[in-house]
Short mmCIF file of C-alpha atoms in Angstrom, two decimals:
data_model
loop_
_atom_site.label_atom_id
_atom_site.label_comp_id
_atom_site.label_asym_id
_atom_site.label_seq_id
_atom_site.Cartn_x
_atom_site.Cartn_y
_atom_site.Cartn_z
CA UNK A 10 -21.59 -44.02 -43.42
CA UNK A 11 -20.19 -41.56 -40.67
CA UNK A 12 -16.76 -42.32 -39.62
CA UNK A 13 -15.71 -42.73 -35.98
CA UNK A 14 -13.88 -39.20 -36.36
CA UNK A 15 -17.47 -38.11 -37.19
CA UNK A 16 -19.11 -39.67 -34.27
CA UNK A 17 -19.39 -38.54 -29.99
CA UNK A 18 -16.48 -39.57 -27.97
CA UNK A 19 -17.94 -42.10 -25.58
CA UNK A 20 -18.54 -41.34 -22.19
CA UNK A 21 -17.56 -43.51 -19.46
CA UNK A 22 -21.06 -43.58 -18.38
CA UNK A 23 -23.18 -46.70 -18.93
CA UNK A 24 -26.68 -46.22 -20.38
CA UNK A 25 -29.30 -45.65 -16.81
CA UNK A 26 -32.80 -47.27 -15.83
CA UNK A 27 -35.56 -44.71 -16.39
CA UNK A 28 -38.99 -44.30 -15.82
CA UNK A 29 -39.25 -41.86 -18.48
CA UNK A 30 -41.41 -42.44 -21.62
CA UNK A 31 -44.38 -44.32 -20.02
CA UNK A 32 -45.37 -44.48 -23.66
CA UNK A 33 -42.60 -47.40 -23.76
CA UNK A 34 -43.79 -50.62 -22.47
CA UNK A 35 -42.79 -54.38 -22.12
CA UNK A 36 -44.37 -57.22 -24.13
CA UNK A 37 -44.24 -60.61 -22.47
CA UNK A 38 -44.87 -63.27 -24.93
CA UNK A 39 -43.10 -66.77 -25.43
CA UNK A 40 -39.82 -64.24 -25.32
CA UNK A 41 -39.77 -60.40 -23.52
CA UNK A 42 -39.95 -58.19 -25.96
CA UNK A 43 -40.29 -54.21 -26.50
CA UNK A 44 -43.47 -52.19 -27.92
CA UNK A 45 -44.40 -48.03 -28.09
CA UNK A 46 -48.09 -46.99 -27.91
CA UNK A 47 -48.38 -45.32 -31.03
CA UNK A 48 -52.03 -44.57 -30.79
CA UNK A 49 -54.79 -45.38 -28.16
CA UNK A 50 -55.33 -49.33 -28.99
CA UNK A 51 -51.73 -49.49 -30.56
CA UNK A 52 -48.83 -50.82 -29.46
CA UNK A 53 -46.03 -50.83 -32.14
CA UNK A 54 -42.91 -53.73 -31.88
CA UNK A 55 -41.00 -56.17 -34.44
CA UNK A 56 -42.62 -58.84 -36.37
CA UNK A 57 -39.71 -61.50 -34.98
CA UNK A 58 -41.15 -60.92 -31.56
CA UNK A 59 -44.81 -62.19 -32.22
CA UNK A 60 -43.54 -65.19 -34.56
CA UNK A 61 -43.84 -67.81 -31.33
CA UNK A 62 -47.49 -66.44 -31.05
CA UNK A 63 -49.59 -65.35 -28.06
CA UNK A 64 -51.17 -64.60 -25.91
CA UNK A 65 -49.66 -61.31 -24.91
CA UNK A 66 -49.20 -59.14 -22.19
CA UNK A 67 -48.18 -55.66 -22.58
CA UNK A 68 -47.27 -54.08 -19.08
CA UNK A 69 -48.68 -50.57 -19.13
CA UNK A 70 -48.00 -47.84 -16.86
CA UNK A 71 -51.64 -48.50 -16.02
CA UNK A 72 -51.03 -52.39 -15.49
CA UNK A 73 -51.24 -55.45 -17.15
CA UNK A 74 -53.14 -55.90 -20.80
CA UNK A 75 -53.61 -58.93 -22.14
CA UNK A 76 -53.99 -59.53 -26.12
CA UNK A 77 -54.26 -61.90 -28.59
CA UNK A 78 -54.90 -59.28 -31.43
CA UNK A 79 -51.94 -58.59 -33.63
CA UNK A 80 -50.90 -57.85 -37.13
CA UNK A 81 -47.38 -58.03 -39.04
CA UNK A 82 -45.65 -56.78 -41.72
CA UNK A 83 -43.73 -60.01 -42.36
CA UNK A 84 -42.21 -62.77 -40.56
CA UNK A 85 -39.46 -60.90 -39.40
CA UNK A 86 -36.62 -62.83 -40.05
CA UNK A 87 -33.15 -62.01 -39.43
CA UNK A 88 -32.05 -58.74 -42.05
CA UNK A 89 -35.61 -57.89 -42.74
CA UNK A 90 -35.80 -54.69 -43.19
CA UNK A 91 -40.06 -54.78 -42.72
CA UNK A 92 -39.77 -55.98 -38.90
CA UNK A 93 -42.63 -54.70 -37.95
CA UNK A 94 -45.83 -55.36 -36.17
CA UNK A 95 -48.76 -54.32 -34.83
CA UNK A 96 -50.81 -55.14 -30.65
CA UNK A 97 -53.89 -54.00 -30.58
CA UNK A 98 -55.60 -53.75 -26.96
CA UNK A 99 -58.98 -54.58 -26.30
CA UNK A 100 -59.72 -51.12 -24.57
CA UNK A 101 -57.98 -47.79 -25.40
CA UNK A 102 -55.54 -46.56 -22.98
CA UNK A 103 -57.41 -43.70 -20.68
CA UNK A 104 -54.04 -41.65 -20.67
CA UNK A 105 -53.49 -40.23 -24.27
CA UNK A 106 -50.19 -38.50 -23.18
CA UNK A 107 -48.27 -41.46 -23.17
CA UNK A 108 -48.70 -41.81 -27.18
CA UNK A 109 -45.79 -41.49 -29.00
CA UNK A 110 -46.15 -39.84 -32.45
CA UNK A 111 -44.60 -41.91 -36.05
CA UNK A 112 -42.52 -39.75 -38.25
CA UNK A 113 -39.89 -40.11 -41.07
CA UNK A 114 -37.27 -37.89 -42.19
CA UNK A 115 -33.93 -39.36 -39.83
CA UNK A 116 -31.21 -38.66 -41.58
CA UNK A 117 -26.87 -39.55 -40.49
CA UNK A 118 -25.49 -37.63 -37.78
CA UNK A 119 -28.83 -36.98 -36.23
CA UNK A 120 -29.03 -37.44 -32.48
CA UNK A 121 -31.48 -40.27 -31.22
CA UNK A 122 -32.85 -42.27 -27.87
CA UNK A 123 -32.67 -46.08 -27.69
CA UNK A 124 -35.75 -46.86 -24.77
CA UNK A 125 -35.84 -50.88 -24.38
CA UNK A 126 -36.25 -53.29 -21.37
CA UNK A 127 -33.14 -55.57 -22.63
CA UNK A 128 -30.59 -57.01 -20.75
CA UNK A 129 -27.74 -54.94 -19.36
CA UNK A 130 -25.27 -56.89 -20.59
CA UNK A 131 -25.57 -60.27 -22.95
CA UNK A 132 -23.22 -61.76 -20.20
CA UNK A 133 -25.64 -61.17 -17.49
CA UNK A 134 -29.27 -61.74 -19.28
CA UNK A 135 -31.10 -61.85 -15.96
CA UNK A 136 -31.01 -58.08 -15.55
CA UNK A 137 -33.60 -58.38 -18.65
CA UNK A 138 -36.85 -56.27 -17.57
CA UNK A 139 -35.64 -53.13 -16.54
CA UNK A 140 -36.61 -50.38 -18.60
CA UNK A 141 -33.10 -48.48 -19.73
CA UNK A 142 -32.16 -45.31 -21.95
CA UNK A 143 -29.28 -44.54 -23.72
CA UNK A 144 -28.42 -41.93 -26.36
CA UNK A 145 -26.42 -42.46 -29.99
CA UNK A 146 -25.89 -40.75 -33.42
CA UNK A 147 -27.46 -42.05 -36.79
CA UNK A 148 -24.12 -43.47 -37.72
CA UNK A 149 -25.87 -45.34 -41.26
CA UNK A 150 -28.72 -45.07 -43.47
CA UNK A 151 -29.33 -48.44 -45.69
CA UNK A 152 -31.92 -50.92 -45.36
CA UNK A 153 -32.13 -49.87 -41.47
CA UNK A 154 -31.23 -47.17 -39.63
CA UNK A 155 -27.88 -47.61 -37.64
CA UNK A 156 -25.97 -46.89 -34.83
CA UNK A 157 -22.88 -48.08 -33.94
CA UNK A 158 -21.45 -48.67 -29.79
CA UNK A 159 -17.17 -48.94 -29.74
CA UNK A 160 -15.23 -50.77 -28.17
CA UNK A 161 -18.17 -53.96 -27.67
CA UNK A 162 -18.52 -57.25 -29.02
CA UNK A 163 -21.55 -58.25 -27.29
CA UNK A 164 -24.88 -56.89 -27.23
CA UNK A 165 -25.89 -54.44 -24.67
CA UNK A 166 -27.58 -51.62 -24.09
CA UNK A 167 -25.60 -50.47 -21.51
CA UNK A 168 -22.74 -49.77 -23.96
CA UNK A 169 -21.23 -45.86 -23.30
CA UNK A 170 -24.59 -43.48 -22.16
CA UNK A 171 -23.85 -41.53 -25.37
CA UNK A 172 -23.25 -44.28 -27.75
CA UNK A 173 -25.89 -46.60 -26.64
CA UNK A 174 -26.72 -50.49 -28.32
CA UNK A 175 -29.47 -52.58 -28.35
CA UNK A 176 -29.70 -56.28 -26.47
CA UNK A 177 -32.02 -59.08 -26.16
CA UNK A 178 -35.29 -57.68 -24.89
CA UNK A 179 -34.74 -54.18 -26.67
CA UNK A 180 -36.05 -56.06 -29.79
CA UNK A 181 -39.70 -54.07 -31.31
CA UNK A 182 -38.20 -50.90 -29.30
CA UNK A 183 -38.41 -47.40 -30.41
CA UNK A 184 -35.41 -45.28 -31.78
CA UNK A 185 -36.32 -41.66 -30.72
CA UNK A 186 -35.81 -38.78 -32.27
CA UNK A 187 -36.83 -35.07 -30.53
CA UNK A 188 -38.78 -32.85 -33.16
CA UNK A 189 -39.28 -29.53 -31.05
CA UNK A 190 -40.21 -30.59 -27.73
CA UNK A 191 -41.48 -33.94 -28.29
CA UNK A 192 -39.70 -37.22 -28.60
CA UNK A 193 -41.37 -39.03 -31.96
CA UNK A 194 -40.60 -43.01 -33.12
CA UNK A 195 -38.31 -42.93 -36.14
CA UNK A 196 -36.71 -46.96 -35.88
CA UNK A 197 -37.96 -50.45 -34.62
CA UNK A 198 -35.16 -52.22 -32.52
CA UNK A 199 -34.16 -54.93 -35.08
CA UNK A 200 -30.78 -56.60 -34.05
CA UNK A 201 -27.16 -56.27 -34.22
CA UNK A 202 -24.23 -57.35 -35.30
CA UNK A 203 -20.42 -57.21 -34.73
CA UNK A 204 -17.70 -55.73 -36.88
CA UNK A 205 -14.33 -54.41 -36.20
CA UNK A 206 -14.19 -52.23 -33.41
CA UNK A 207 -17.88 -52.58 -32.01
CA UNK A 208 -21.52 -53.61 -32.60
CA UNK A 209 -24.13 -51.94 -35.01
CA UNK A 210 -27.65 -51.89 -33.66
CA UNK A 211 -30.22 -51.68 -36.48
CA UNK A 212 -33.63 -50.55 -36.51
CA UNK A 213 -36.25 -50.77 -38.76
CA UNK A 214 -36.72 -47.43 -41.13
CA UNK A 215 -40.40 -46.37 -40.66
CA UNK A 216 -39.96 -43.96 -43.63
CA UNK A 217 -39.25 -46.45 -45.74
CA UNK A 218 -42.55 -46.64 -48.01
CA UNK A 219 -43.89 -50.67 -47.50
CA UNK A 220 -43.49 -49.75 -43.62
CA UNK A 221 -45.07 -46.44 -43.83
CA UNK A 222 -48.37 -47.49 -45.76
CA UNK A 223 -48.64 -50.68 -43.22
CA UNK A 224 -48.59 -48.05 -39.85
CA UNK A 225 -50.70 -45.55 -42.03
CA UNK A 226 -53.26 -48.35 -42.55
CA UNK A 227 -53.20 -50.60 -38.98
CA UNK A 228 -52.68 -47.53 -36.82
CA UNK A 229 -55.75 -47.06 -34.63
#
């Protein structure tokens, strides 16, 4: 594990809206979710966030899909470290750009993107829905990949713009990682948790090898 020392000084800027990675979208289900189209009928998010079942709709930069047509990994329960899950639309989407590759390799200290439609703030949930980016540092590797925000003990994404967290309605979001000039899916949005001096936000490992034989196999 990295130690603060090791880690960006925060900024004082707070983690922005964007409408950046189109390839990012929101999942309305019995709770609002995050998902990444990670092929052209695929939309990749956490197993927790499809336990309350369907329907779904994913809103695409090309409107509203609705779904019923899922697969998971496992049920997704809290410190699972195979959170993951699979929407399938019921026509491919007609831009192909917006796909956002898998890959493996992450590793501590590397730099990475948190994209999620959670809330600003877990005092204010109502700003839920509003799709927001923030950057961080692989600050762990274990059972998830993690990143850690200072100075918070509550979930938000809107933590420093550098040292960005994950809050309700991040959940099934990517963790980014740039490989050249393209931005490729390395995490799941998990959870969090507290500990002295700040919240961890962990994400699901997609190199780890139960995860990567599930995406190699449901992929489509």
């Amino acid at each position: 594990k990295l130690s603060e020392n090791q880690l960006p000084r925060p900024s004082v800027r707070l983690a922005a809206p964007t409408e950046n990675f189109p390839g990012v979208v929101k999942i309305r289900g019995k709770e609002l979710c995050t998902g990444t189209l990670v092929g052209p009928s695929t939309v990749l998010t956490a197993a927790h966030c499809l336990a309350l079942g369907g329907p779904f709709t994913v809103e695409t930069s090309q409107g509203l899909i609705q779904t019923n047509q899922s697969i998971a990994l496992s049920s997704g329960r809290e410190g699972d470290e195979n959170d993951l899950a699979l929407l399938y639309l019921p026509t491919p989407i007609a831009d192909t750009r917006q796909i956002i590759s898998l890959a493996s390799g992450v590793k501590r200290g590397d730099s990475v993107a948190l994209v999620g439609f959670g809330c600003a703030s877990s005092d204010f949930p109502e700003t839920k829905g509003i799709k927001r980016l923030g950057t961080n540092v692989v600050s762990d590797l274990n059972d998830f990949i993690e990143v850690s925000t200072p100075g918070l003990q509550i979930r938000k994404i809107a933590g420093p713009e550098n040292r960005a967290g994950a809050c309700f309605g991040d959940s099934g979001g990517p963790l980014l990682k740039q490989v050249g000039d393209q931005w490729v899916v390395v995490g799941v949005s998990h959870g969090a948790y507290n500990e002295a001096g700040g919240q961890v936000s962990q994400f699901v490992n997609l190199d780890l090898a139960r995860n990567k034989n599930f995406l190699t196999q449901y992929v489509r």
